PDB file of C-alpha atoms in Angstrom:
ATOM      1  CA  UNK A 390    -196.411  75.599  72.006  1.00 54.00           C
ATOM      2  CA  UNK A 391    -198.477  72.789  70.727  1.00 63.00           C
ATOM      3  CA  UNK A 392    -196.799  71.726  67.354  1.00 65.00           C
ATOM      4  CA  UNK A 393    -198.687  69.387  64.652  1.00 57.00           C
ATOM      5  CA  UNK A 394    -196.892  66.126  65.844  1.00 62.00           C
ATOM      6  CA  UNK A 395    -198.570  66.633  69.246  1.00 64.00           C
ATOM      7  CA  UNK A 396    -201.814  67.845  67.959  1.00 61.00           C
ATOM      8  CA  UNK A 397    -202.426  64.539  65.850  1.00 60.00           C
ATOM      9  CA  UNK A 398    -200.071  61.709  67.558  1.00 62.00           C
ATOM     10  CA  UNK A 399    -200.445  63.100  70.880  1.00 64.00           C
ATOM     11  CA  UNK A 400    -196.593  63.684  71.952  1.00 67.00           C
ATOM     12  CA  UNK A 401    -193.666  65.577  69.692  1.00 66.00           C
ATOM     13  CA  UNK A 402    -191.944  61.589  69.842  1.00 69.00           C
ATOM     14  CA  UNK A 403    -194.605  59.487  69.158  1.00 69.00           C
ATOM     15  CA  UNK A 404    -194.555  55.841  68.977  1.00 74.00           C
ATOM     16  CA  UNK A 405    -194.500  53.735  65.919  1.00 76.00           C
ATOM     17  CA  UNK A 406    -197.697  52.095  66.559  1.00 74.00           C
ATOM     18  CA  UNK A 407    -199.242  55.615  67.473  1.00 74.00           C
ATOM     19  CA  UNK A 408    -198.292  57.154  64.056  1.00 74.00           C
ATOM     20  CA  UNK A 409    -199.697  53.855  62.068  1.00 79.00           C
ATOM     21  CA  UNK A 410    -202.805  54.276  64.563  1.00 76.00           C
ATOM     22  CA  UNK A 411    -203.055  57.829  63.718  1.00 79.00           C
ATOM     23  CA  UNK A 412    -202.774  57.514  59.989  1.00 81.00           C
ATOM     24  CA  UNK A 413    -204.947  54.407  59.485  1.00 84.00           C
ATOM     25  CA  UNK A 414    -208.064  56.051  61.019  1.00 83.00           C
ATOM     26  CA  UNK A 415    -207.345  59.074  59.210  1.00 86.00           C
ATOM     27  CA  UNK A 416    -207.130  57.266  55.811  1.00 89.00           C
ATOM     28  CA  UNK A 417    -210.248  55.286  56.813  1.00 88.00           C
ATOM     29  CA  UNK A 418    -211.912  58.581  57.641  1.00 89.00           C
ATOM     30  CA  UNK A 419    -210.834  59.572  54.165  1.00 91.00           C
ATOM     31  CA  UNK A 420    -212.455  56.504  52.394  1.00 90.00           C
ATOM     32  CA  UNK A 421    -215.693  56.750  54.457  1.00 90.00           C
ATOM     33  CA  UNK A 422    -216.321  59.833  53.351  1.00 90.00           C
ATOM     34  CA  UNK A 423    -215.102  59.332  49.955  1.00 90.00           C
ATOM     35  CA  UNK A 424    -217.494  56.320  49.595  1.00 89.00           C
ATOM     36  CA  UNK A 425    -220.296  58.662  50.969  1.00 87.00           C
ATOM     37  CA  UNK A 426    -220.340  60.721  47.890  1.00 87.00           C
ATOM     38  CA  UNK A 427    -219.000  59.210  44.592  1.00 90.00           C
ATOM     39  CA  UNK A 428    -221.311  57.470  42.154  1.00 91.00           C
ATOM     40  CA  UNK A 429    -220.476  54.149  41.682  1.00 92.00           C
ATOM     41  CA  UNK A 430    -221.965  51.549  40.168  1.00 90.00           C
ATOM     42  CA  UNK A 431    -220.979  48.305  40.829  1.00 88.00           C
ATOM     43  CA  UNK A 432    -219.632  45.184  39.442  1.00 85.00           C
ATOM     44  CA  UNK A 433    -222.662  42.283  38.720  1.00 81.00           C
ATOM     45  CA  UNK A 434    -221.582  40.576  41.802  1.00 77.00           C
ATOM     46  CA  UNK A 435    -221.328  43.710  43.971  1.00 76.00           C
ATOM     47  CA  UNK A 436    -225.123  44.692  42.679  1.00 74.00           C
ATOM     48  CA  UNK A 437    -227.462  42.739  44.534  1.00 75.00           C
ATOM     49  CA  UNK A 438    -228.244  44.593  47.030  1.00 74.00           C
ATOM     50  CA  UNK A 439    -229.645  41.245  49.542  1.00 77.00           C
ATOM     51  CA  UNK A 440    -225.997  40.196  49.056  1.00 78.00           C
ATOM     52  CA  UNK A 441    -224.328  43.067  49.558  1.00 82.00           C
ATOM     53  CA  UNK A 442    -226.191  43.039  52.917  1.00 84.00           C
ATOM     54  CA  UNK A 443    -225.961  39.569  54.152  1.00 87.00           C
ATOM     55  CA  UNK A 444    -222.086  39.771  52.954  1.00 87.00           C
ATOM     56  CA  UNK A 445    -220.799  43.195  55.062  1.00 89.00           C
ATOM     57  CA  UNK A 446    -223.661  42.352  57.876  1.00 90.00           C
ATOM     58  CA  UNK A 447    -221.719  38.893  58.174  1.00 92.00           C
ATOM     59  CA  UNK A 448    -218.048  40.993  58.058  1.00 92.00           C
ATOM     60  CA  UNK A 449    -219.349  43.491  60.407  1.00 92.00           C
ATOM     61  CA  UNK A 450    -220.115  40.593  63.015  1.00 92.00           C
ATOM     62  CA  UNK A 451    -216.731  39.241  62.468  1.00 93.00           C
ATOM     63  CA  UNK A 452    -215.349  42.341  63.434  1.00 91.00           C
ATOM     64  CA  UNK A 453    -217.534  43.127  66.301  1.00 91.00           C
ATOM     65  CA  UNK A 454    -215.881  40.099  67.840  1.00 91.00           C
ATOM     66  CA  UNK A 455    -212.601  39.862  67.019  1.00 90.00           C
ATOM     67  CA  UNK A 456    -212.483  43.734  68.419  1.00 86.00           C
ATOM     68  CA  UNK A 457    -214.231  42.438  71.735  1.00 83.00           C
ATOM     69  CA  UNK A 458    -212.296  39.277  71.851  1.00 84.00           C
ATOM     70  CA  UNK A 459    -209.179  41.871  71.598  1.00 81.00           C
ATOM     71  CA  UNK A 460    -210.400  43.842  74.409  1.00 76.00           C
ATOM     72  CA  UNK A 461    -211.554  40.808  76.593  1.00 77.00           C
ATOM     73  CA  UNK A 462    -208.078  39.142  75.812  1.00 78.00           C
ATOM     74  CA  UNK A 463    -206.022  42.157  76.876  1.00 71.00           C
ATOM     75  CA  UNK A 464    -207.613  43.092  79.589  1.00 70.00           C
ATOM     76  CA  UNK A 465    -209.093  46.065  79.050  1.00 64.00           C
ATOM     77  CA  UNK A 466    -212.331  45.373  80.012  1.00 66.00           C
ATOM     78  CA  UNK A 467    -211.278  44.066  83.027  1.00 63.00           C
ATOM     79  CA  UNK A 468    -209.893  47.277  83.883  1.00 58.00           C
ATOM     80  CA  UNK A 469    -212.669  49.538  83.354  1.00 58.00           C
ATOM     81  CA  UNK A 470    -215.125  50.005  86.386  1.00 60.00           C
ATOM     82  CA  UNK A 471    -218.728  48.814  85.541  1.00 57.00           C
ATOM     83  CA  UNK A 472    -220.645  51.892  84.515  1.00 64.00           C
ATOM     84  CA  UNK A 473    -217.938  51.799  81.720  1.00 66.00           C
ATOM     85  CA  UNK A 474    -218.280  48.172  80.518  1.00 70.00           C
ATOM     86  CA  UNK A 475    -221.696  48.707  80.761  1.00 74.00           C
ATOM     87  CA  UNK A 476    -221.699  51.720  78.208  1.00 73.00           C
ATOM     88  CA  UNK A 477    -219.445  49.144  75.999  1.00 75.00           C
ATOM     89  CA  UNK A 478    -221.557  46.337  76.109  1.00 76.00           C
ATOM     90  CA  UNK A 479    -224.413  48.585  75.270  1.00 80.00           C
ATOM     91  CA  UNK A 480    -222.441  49.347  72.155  1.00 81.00           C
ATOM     92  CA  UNK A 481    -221.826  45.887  71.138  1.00 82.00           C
ATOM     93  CA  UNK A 482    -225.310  45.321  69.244  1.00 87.00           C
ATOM     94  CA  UNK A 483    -224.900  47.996  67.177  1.00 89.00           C
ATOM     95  CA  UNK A 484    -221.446  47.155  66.546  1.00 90.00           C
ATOM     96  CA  UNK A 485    -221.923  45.039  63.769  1.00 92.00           C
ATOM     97  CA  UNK A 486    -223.958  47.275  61.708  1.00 92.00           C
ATOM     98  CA  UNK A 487    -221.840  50.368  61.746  1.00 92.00           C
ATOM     99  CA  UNK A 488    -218.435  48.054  60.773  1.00 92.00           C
ATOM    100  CA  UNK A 489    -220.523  46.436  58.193  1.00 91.00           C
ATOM    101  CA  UNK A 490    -221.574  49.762  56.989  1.00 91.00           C
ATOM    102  CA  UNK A 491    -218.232  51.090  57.075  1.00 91.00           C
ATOM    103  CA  UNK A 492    -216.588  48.099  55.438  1.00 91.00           C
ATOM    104  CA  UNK A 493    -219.431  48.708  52.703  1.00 90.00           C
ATOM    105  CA  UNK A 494    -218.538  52.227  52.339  1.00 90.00           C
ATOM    106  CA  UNK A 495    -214.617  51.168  51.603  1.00 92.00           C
ATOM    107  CA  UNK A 496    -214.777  48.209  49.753  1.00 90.00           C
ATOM    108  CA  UNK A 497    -217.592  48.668  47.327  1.00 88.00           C
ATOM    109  CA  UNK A 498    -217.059  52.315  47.003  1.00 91.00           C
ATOM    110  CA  UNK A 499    -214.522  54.094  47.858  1.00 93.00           C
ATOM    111  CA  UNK A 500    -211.642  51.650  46.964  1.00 94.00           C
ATOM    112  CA  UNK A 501    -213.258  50.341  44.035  1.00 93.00           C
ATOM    113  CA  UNK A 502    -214.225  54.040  42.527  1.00 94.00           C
ATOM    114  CA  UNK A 503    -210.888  54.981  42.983  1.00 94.00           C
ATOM    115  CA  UNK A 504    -209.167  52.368  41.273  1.00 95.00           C
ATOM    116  CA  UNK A 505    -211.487  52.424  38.284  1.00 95.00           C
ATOM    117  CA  UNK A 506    -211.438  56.458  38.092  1.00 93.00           C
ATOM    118  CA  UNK A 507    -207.575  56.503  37.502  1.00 92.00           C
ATOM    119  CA  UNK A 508    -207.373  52.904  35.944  1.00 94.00           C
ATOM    120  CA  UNK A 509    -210.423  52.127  34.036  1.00 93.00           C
ATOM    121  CA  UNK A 510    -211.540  52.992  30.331  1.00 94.00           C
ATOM    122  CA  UNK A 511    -213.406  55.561  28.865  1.00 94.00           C
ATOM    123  CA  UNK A 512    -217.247  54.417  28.757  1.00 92.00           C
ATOM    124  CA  UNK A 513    -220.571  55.843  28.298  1.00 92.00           C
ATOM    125  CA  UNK A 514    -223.728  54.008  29.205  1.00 90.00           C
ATOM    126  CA  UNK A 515    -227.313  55.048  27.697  1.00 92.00           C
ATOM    127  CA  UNK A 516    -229.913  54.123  30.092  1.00 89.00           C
ATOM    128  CA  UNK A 517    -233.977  54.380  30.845  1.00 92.00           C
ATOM    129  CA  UNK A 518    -234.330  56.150  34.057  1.00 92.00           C
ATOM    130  CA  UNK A 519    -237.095  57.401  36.305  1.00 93.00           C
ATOM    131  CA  UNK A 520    -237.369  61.177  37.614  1.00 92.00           C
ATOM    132  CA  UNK A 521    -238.499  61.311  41.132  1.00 91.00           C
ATOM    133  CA  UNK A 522    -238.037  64.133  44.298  1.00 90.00           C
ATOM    134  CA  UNK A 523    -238.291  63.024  48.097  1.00 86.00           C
ATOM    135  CA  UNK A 524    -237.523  65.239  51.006  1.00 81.00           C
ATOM    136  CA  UNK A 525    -234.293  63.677  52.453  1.00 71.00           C
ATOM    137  CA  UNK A 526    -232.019  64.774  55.403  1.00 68.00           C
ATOM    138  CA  UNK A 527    -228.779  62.202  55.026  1.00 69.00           C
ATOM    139  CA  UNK A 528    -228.892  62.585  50.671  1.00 73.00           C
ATOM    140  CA  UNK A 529    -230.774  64.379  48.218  1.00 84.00           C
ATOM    141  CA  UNK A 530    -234.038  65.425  46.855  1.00 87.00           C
ATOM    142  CA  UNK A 531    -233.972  64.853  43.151  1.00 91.00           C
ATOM    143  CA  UNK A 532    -232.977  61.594  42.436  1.00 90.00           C
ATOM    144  CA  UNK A 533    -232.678  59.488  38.902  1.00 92.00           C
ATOM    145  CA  UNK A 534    -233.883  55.332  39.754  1.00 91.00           C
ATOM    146  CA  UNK A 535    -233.856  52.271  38.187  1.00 88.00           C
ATOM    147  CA  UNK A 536    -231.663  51.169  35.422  1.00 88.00           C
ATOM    148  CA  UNK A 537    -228.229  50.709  36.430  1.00 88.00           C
ATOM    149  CA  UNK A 538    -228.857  52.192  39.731  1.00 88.00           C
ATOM    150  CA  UNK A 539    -231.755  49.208  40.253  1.00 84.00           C
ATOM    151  CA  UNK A 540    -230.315  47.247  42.436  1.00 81.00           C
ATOM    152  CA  UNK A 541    -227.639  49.133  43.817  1.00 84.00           C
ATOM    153  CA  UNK A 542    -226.869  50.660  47.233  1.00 83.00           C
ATOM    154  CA  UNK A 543    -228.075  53.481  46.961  1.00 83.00           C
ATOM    155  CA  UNK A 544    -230.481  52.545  44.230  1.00 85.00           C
ATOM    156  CA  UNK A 545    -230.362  56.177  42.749  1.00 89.00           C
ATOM    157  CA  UNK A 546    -228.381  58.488  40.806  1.00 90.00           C
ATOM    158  CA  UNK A 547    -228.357  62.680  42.463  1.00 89.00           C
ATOM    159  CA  UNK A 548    -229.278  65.113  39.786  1.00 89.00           C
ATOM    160  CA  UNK A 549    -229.841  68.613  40.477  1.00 88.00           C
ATOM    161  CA  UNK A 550    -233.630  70.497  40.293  1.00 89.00           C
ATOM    162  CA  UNK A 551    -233.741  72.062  36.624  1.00 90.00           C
ATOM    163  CA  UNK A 552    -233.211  68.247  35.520  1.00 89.00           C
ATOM    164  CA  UNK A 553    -236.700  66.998  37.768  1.00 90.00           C
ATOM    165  CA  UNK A 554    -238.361  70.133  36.807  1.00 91.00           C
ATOM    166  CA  UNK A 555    -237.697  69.663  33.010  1.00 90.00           C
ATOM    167  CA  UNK A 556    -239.228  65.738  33.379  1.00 90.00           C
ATOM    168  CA  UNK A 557    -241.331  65.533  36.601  1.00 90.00           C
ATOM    169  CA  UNK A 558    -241.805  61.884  37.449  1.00 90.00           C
ATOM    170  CA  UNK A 559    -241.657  60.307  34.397  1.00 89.00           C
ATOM    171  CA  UNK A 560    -239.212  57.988  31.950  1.00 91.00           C
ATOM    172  CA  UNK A 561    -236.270  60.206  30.644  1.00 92.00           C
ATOM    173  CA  UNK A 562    -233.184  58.537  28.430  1.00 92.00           C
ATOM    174  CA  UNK A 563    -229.960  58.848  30.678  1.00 93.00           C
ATOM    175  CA  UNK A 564    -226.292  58.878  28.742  1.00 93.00           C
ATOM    176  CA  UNK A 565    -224.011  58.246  31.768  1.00 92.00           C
ATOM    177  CA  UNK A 566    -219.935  58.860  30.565  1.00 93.00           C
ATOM    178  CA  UNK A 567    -217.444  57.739  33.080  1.00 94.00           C
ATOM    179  CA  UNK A 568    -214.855  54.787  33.875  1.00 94.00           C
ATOM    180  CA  UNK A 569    -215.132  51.485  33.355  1.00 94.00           C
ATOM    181  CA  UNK A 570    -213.242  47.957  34.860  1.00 94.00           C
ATOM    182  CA  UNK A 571    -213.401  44.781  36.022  1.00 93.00           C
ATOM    183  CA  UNK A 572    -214.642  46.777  39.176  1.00 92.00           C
ATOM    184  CA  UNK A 573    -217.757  48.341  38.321  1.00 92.00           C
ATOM    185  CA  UNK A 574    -218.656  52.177  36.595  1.00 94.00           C
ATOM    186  CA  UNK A 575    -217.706  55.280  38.275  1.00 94.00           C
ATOM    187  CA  UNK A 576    -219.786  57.927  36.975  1.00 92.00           C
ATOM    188  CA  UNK A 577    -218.052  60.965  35.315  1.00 91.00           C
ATOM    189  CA  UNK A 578    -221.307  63.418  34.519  1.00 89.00           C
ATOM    190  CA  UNK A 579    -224.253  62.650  32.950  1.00 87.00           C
ATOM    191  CA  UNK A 580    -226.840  63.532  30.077  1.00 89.00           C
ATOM    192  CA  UNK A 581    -230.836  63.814  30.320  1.00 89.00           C
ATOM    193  CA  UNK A 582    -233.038  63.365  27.641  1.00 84.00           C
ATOM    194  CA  UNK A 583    -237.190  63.150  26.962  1.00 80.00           C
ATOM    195  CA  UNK A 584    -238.126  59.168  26.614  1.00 70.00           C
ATOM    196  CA  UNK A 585    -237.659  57.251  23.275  1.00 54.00           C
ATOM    197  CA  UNK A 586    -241.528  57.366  23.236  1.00 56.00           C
ATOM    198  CA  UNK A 587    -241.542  60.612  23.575  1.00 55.00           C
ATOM    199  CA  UNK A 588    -238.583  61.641  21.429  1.00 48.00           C
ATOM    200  CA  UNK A 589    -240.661  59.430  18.455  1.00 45.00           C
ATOM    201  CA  UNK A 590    -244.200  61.391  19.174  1.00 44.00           C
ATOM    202  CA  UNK A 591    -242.390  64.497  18.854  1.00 40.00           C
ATOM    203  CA  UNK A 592    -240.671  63.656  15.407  1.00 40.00           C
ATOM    204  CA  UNK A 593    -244.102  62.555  14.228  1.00 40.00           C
ATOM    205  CA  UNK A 594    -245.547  65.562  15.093  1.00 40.00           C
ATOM    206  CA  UNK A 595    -242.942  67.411  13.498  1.00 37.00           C
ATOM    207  CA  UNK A 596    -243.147  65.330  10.052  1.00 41.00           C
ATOM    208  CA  UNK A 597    -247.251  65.906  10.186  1.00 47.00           C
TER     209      UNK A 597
END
């Protein structure tokens, strides 16, 4: 009978280094896909998004080859046959991107979200956003850009389709209420409103 310590550690007495290898790529799995789908905006020096590229491109290549280097150093390259080192090698370009990406996905989300959902202050930010739908396979299709969100990764904010149908492609007035800290915003919900411009034509109208 297969038991759970078997089914995740691979033996019923695992090592000490297999259950800290075991639980840190489950908690990493955990914070990828955490960082995958909270909205988080943030902190100003988190928000560029040229240095947020340049900065986890650069960490993912440091990690590319300290993991090779480990594998080189150990041997274990050594004692695969060639097909294998060549499917490894193959890897290695790509390396960088995907530990950059994942580092991203950690650091400047996951991590950061969590710390300022349980830790951070009440806040509400009102904001001039842009409706706009796309037909996407990896995120959504109705999307709220630019102000906060401008130059963010991802630079948008997912809304659901009665909010684009109500303001097709045009300014709307965004209240966003969430968490706030030294960190950056983590958005709690949101609020969707006609334009200032819009909201003033409408009281004018209404006076007349």
């Amino acid at each position: 009978m297969i038991t759970w310590r078997t089914m995740w550690f691979g033996s019923e007495t695992p090592r000490r280094r297999q259950v800290i290898v075991t639980v840190s790529v489950l908690l990493l799995a955990a914070l990828m896909c955490l960082g995958l789908f909270v909205d988080f905006i943030p902190a100003e020096w988190l928000r560029h998004r040229g240095r947020i590229k340049h900065m986890f491109g650069f960490i993912g290549l440091c990690l590319t080859i300290l993991l090779y280097g480990a594998f080189i150093i150990r041997g274990h390259m050594a004692r695969q046959s060639f097909r294998e080192n060549l499917k490894l090698w193959a890897v290695f370009p790509f390396a960088p991107f995907f530990l950059g990406w994942v580092c991203w996905l950690v650091l400047a989300k996951a991590l950061p979200w969590s710390f300022t959902r349980f830790f951070g202050d009440d806040r509400s930010i009102q904001a001039t956003m842009w409706t706009a739908h796309t037909s996407s396979r990896r995120s959504c299709d109705y999307r709220l850009t630019g102000g906060p969100f401008a130059d963010t990764m991802p630079a948008y904010l997912c809304v659901g389709s009665r909010v684009y149908n109500a303001y097709p492609d045009r300014e709307v007035q965004v209240r966003l209420i969430g968490k706030a800290s030294p960190l950056g915003f983590a958005v709690v919900s949101g609020f969707v409103g006609p334009s200032l411009q819009e909201s003033t034509h409408a009281n004018e109208s209404a006076r007349e």
